[in-house]
CSV table of C-alpha atoms and ligand atoms in Angstrom, one decimal:
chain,number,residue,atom,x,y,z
A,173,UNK,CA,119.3,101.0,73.5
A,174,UNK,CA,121.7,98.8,72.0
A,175,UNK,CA,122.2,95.3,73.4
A,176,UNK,CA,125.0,95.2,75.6
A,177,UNK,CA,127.8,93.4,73.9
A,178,UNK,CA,130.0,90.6,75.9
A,179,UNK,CA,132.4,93.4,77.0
A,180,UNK,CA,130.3,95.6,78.2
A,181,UNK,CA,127.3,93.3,80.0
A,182,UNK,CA,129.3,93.1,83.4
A,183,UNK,CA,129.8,96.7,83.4
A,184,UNK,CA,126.5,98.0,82.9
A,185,UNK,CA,124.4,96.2,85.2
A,186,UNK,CA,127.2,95.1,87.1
A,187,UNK,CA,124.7,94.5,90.5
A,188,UNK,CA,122.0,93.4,88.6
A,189,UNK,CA,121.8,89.9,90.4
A,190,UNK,CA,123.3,91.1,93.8
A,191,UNK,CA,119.7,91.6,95.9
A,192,UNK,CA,118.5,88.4,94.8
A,193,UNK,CA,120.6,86.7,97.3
A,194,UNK,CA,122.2,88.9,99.5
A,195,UNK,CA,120.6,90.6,102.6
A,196,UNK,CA,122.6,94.1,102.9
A,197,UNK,CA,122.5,94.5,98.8
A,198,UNK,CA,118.7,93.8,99.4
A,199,UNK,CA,118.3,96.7,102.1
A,200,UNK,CA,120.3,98.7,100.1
A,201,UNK,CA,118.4,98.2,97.0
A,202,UNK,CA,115.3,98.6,98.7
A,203,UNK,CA,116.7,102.2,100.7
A,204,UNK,CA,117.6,103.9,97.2
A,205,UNK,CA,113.9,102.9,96.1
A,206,UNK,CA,112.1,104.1,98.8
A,207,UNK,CA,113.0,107.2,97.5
A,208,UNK,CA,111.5,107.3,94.0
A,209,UNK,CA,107.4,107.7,93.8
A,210,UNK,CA,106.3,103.8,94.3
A,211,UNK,CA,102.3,102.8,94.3
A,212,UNK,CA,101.1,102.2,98.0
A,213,UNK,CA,97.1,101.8,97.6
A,214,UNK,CA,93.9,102.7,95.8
A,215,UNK,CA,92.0,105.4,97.1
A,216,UNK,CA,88.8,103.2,97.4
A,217,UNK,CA,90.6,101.8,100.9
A,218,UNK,CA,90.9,106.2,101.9
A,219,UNK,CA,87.0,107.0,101.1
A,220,UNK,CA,85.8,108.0,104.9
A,221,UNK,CA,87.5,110.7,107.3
A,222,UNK,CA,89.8,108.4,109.0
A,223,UNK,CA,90.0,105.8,106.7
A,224,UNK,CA,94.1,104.1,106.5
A,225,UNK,CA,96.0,101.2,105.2
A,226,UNK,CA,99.4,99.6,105.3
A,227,UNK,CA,102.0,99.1,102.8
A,228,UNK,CA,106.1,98.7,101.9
A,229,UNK,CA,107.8,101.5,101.0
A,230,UNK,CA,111.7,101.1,100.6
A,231,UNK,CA,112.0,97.9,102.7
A,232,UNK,CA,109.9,100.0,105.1
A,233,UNK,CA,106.1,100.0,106.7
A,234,UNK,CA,104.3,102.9,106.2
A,235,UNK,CA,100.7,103.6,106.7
A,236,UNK,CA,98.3,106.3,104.7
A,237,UNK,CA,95.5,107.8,106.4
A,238,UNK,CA,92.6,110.2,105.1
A,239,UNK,CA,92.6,113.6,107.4
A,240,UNK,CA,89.2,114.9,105.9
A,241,UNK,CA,90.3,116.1,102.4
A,242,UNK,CA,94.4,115.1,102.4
A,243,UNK,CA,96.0,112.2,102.3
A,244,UNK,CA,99.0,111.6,104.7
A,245,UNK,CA,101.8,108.8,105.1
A,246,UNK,CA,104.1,108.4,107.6
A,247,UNK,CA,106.7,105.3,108.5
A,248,UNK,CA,104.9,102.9,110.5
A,249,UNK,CA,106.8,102.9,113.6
A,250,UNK,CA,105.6,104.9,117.3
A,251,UNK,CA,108.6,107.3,118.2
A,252,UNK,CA,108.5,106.3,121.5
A,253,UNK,CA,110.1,102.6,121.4
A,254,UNK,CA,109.3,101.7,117.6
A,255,UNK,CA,105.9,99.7,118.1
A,256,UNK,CA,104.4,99.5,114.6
A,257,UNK,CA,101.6,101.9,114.9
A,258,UNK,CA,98.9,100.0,112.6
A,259,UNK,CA,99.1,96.0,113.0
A,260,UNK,CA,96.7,95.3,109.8
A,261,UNK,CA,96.2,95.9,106.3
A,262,UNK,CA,93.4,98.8,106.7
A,263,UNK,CA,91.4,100.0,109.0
A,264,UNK,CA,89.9,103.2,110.5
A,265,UNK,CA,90.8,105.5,113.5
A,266,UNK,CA,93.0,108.0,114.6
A,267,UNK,CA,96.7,107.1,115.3
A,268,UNK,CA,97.1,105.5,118.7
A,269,UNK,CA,99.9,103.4,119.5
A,270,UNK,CA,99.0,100.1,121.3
A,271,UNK,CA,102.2,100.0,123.1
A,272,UNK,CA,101.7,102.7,125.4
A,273,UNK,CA,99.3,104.5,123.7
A,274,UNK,CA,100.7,107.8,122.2
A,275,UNK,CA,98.4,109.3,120.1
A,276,UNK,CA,99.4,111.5,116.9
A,277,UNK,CA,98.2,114.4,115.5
A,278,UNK,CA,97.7,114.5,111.7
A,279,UNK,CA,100.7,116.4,110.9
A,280,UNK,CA,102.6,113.5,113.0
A,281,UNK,CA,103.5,114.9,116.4
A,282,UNK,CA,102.6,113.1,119.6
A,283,UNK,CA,100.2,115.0,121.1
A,284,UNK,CA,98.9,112.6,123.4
A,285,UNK,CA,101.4,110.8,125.9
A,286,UNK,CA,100.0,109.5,129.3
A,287,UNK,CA,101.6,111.0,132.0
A,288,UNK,CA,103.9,112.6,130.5
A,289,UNK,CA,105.0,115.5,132.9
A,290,UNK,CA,105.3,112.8,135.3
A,291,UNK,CA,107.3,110.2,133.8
A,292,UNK,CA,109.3,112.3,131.0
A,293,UNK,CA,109.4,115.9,133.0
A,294,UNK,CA,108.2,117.2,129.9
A,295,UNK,CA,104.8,118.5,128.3
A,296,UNK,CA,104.2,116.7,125.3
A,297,UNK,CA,104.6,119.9,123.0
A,298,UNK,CA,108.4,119.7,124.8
A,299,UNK,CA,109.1,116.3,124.6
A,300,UNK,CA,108.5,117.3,120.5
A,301,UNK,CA,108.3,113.5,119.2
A,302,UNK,CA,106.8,112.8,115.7
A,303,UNK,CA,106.8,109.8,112.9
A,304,UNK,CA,108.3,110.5,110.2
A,305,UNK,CA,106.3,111.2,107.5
A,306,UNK,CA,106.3,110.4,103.7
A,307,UNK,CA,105.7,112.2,100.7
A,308,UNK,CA,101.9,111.2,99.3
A,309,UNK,CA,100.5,111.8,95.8
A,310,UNK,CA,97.7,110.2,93.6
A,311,UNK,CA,96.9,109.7,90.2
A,312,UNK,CA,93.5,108.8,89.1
A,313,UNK,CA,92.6,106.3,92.4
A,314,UNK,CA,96.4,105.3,92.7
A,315,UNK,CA,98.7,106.5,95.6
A,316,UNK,CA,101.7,106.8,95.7
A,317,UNK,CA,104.4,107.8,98.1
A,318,UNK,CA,108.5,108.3,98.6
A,319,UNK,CA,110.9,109.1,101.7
A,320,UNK,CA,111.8,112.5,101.7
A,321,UNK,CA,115.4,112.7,100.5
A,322,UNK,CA,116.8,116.6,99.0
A,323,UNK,CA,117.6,115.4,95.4
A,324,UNK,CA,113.5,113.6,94.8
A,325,UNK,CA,111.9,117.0,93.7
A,326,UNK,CA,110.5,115.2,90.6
A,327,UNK,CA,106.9,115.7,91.4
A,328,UNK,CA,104.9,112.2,90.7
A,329,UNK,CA,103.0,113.4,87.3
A,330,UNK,CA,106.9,114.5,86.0
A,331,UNK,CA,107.6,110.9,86.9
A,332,UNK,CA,104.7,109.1,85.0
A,333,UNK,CA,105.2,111.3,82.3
A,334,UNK,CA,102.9,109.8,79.7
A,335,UNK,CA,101.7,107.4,81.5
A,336,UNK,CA,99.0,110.5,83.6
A,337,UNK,CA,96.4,110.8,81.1
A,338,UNK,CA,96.4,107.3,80.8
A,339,UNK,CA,96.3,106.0,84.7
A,340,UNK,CA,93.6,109.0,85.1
A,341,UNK,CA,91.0,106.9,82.9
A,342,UNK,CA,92.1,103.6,83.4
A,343,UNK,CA,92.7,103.6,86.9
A,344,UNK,CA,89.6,106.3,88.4
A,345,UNK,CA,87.5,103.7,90.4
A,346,UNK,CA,83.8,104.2,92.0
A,347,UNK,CA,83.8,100.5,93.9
A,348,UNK,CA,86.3,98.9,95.6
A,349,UNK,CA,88.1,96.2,93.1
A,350,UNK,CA,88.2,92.3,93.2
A,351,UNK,CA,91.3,91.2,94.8
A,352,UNK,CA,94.2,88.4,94.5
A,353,UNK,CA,97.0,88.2,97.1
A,354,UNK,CA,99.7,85.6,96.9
A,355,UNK,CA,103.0,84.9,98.6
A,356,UNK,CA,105.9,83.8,96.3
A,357,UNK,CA,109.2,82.4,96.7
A,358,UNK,CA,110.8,84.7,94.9
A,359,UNK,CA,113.3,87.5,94.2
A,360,UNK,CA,110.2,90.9,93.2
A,361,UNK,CA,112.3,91.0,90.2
A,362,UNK,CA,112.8,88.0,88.7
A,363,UNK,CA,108.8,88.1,89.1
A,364,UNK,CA,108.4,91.5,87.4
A,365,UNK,CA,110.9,90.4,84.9
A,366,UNK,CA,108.6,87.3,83.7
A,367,UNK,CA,105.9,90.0,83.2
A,368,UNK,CA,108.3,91.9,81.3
A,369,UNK,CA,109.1,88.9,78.8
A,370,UNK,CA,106.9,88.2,76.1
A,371,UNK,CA,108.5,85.4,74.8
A,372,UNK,CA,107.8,82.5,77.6
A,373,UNK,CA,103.8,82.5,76.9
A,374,UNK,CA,104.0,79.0,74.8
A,375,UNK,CA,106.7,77.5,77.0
A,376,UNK,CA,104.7,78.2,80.4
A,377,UNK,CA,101.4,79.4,79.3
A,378,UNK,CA,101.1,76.9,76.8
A,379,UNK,CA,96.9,76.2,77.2
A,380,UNK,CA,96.4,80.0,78.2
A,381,UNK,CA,98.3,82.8,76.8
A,382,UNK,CA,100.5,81.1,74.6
A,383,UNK,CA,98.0,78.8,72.7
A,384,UNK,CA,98.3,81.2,69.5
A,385,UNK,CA,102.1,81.0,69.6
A,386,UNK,CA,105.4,83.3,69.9
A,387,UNK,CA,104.2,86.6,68.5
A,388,UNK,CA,106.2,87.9,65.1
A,389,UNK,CA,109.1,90.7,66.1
A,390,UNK,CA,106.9,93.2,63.7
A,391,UNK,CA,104.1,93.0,66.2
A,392,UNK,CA,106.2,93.6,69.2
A,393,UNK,CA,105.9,97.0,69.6
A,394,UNK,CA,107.4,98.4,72.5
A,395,UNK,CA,107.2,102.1,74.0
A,396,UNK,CA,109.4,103.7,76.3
A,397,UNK,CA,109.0,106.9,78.5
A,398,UNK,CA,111.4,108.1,81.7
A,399,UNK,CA,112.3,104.5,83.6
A,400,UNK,CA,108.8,103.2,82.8
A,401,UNK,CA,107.5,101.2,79.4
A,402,UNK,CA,104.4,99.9,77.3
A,403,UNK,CA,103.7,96.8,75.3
A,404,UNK,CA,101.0,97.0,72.4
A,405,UNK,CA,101.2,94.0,70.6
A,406,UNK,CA,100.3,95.1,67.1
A,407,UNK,CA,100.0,98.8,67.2
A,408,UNK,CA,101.8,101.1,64.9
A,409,UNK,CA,105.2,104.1,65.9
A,410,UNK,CA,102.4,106.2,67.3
A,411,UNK,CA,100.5,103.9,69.5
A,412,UNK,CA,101.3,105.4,72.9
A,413,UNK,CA,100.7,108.9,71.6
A,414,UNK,CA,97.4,107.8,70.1
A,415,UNK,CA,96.5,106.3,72.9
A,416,UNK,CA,96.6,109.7,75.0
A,417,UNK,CA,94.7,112.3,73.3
A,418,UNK,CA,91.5,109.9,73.1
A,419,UNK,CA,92.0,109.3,77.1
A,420,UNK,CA,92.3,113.4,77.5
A,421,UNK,CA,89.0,113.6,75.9
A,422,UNK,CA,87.2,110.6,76.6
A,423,UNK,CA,86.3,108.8,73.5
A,424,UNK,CA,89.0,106.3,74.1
A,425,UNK,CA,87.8,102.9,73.5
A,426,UNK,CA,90.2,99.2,74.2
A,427,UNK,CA,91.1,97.5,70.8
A,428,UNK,CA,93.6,94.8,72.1
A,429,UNK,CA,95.7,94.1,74.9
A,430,UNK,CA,97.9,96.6,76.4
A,431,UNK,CA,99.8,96.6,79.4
A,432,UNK,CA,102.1,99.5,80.9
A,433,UNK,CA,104.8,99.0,83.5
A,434,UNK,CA,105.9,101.6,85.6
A,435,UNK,CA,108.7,101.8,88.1
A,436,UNK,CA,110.1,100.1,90.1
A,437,UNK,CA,107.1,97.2,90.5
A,438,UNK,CA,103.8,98.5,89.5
A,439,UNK,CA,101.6,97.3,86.2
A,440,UNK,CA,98.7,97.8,84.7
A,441,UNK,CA,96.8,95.7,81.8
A,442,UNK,CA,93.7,96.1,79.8
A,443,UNK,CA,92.8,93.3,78.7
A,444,UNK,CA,89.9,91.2,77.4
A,445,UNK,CA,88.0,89.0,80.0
A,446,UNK,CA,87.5,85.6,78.5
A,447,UNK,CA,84.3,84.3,79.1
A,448,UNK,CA,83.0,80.9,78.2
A,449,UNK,CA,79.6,81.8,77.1
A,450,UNK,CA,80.1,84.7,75.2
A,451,UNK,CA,78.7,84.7,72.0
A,452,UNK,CA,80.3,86.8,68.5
A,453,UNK,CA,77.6,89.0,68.4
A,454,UNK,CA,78.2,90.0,72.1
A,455,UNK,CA,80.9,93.2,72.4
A,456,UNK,CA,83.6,92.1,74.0
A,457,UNK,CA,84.0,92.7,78.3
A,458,UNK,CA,87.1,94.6,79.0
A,459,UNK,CA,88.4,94.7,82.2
A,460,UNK,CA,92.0,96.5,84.1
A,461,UNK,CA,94.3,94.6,85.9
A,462,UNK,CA,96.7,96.6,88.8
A,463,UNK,CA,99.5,94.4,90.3
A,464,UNK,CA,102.4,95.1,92.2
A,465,UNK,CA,105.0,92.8,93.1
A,466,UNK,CA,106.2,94.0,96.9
A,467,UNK,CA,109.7,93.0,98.1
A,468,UNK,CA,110.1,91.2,101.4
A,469,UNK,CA,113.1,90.0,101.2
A,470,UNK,CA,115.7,88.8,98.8
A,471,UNK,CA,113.7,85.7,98.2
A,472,UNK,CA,110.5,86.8,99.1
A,473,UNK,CA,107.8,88.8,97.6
A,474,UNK,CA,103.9,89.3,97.8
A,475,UNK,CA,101.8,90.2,95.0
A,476,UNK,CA,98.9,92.1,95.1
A,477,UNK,CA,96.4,92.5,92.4
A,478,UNK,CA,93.7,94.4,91.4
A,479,UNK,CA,91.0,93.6,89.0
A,480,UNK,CA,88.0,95.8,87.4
A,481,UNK,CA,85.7,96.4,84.7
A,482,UNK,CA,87.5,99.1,82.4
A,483,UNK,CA,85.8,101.8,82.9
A,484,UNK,CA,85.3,103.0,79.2
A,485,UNK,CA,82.1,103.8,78.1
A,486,UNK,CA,80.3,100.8,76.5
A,487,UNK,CA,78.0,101.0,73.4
A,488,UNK,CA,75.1,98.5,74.6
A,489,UNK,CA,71.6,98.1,74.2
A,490,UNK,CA,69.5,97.9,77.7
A,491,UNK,CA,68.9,94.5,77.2
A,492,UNK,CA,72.8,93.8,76.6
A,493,UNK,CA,73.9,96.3,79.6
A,494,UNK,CA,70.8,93.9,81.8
A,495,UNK,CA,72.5,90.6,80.5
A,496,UNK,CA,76.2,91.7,81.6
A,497,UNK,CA,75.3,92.6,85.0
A,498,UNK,CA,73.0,89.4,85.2
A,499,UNK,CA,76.3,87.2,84.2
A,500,UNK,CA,79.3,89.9,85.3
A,501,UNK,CA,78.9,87.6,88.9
A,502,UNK,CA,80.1,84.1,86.6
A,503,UNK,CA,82.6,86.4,84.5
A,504,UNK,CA,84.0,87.0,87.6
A,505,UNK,CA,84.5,83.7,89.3
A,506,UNK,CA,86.3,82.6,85.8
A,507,UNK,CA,88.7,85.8,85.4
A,508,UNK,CA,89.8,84.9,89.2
A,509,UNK,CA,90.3,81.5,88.3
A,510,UNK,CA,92.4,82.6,84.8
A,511,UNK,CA,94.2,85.1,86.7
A,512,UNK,CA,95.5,83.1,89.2
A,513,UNK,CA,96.3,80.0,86.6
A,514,UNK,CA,98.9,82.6,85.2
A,515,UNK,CA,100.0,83.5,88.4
A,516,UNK,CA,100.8,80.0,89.3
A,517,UNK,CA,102.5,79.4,86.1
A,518,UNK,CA,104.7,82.1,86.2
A,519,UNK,CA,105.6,81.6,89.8
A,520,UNK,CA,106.6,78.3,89.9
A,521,UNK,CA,109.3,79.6,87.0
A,522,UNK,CA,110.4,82.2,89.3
A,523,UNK,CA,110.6,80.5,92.3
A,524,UNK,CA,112.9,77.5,90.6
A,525,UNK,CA,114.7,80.9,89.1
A,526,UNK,CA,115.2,82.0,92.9
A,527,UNK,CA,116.1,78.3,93.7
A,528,UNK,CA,119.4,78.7,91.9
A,529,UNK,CA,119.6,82.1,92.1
A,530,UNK,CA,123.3,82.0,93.3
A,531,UNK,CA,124.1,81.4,89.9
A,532,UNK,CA,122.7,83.8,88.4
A,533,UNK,CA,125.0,86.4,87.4
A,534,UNK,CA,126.9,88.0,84.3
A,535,UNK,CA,124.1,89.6,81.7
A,536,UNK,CA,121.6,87.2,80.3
A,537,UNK,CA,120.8,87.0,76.7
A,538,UNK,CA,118.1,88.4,76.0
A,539,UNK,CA,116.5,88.9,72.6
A,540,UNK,CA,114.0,91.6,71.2
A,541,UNK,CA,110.9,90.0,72.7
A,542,UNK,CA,112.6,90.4,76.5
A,543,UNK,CA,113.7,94.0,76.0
A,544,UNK,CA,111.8,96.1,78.2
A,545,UNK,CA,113.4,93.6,80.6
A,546,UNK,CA,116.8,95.6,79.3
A,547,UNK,CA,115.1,99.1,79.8
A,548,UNK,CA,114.3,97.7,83.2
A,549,UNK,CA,117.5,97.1,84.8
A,550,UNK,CA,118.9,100.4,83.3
A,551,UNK,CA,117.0,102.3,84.7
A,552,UNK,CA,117.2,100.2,88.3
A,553,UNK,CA,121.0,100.3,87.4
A,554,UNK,CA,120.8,104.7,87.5
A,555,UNK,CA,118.3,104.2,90.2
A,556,UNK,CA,120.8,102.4,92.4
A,557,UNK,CA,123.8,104.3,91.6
A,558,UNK,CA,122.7,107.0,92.7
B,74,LIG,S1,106.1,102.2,121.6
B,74,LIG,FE1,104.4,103.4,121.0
B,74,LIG,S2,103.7,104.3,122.8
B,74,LIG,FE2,105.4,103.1,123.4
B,75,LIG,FE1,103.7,84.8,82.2
């Protein structure tokens, strides 16, 4: 896409700024999204019969809940006076409300309602309440979901395009990841634009990322597929596509840093787990790295993150595979403590971005090392228009 020039920047992404602030353009924003796929949850929270958890979905709760082999979601909210049906993250059971306690079936319908004849004149099958339910779909251990609207009949592998093969073996877990949770001052945009930009490493990453300097525009090579987008620093035209058949057939092995971002909040890196007493001759530990940035409200967002061993086969010796689970415990402790340096770096430059977020507005300039951030609002732009 061509940059937009100064006539035509207010007229493409004319609201591009308008959520950050204000509260209707926020729910609004946040309606139109709850209808295209967005990630909910890992799979390794749905393993048991029974088995839910929580999540946003359009400015929305909605819970997930294993029913023996299916997944289902509904909108978190009882149908008889709107008491949020699950009051934690995850948990297991079936679906009782704590209000009155109506219970649901697993298609939804309250099936359960004490004295009901009595108090409603009605059986429960009459009455005929349910929760509304959302649309649920996984790839590899990711779930996602959407509110039923009559134009979303893209099914989720349509949306992810070539992203599928991809997310199947990156993100196909046995064991329930490490996690890191934070609350941020901020607009979910203006965060998932900073992990967008690959040009503020030295300014705000100076001692971690950015210590080898801004990266050349020849190795900024950028891919983009349907509203989503890939950064492999380094790799040739055919990167992406090479990337896929080797995941199809299982001899794909990392090389460098790669990260895909797919819409509207979701990313996922590979990327090499610094370790302090790693030695040349040891291969290098690779691990994947899931984040979402949630929207709360117009200034508020929670991240959640993922973080794992990449689950590529490894060429080691026994007594190399015996010293990486020996130190994986130590590796650990210090990829938390990186991760959440850069998370504390980049928030504090979102959070002062959201501190005189009233001013932002017109286009920004931004150069080739911020465009995905350009491919990013586009396709928001199409997605709120519509
Ligand atoms: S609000 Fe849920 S049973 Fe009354
Ligand atoms: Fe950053």
């Amino acid at each position: 896409m061509d940059a937009p020039t100064e006539s035509t920047r207010e007229s493409r992404f004319p609201k591009w700024a308008a959520a950050l602030t204000d509260h209707d353009a926020f729910q609004q924003e946040q309606a139109r999204l709850g209808r295209i796929w967005t990630f909910l949850g890992l799979t390794t929270d749905l393993a048991k019969d029974g088995d839910w958890f929580t999540a946003q979905l359009g400015g929305r709760s909605v819970f997930v809940q294993r029913f023996g082999d299916k997944l289902k979601g509904f909108e978190n909210r009882c149908a008889h006076r709107f008491y949020p049906l699950r009051t934690k993250d995850k948990g297991n059971g079936p679906i009782k409300c704590g209000f009155h306690h109506w219970g649901y079936d697993e298609d939804g319908r309250a099936v359960d309602v004490p004295r009901c004849k009595d108090l409603f004149g009605v059986t429960p099958k009459e009455l005929n309440a349910r929760i509304a339910p959302i649309e649920i779909a996984t790839c590899g251990s990711l779930v996602f979901g959407r509110f039923q609207h009559p134009r979303a009949n893209e099914t989720l592998q349509q949306f992810l395009r070539e992203a599928v093969p991809i997310i199947e073996t990156m993100c196909t877990l046995t064991r329930q990841p490490r996690t890191v949770t934070l609350d941020i001052e901020a607009n979910w945009k203006l965060c998932y634009h900073i992990s967008l930009d690959d040009y503020h490493s030295p300014a705000v990453h100076p001692t971690t990322f950015g210590m080898g300097g801004y990266l050349k525009r020849s190795a900024l090579r950028y891919f983009r597929f349907g509203m989503h987008n890939a950064f492999f620093p380094g790799a040739d035209e055919n990167g992406l596509q090479s990337m896929i058949q080797p995941c199809q057939d299982g001899t794909y092995r990392p090389v460098r840093y790669r990260i895909f971002q797919i819409f509207p909040n979701l990313l996922i890196a590979l990327f090499r787990g610094q370790y302090m007493f790693a030695k040349r001759q040891v291969p290098t530990h690779w691990y994947v790295n899931v984040q979402q940035y949630v929207p709360i409200a117009p200034g508020r967002s929670f991240l959640r993150s993922w973080y794992y061993r990449a689950p590529f086969k490894e060429d080691r010796g026994a007594l190399n595979r015996l010293y990486v689970s020996l130190s994986e415990p130590v590796r650990k402790q210090v990829l938390e403590y990186n991760i959440r340096k850069l998370h504390a770096e980049d928030n504090h430059v979102v959070e002062r971005l959201q501190r005189f977020a009233s001013q932002q507005g017109g286009w920004p300039r931004v150069g080739y090392a911020e465009e995905r951030i350009k491919w990013f609002e586009e396709a928001y732009a199409n997605a709120i228009a519509d």
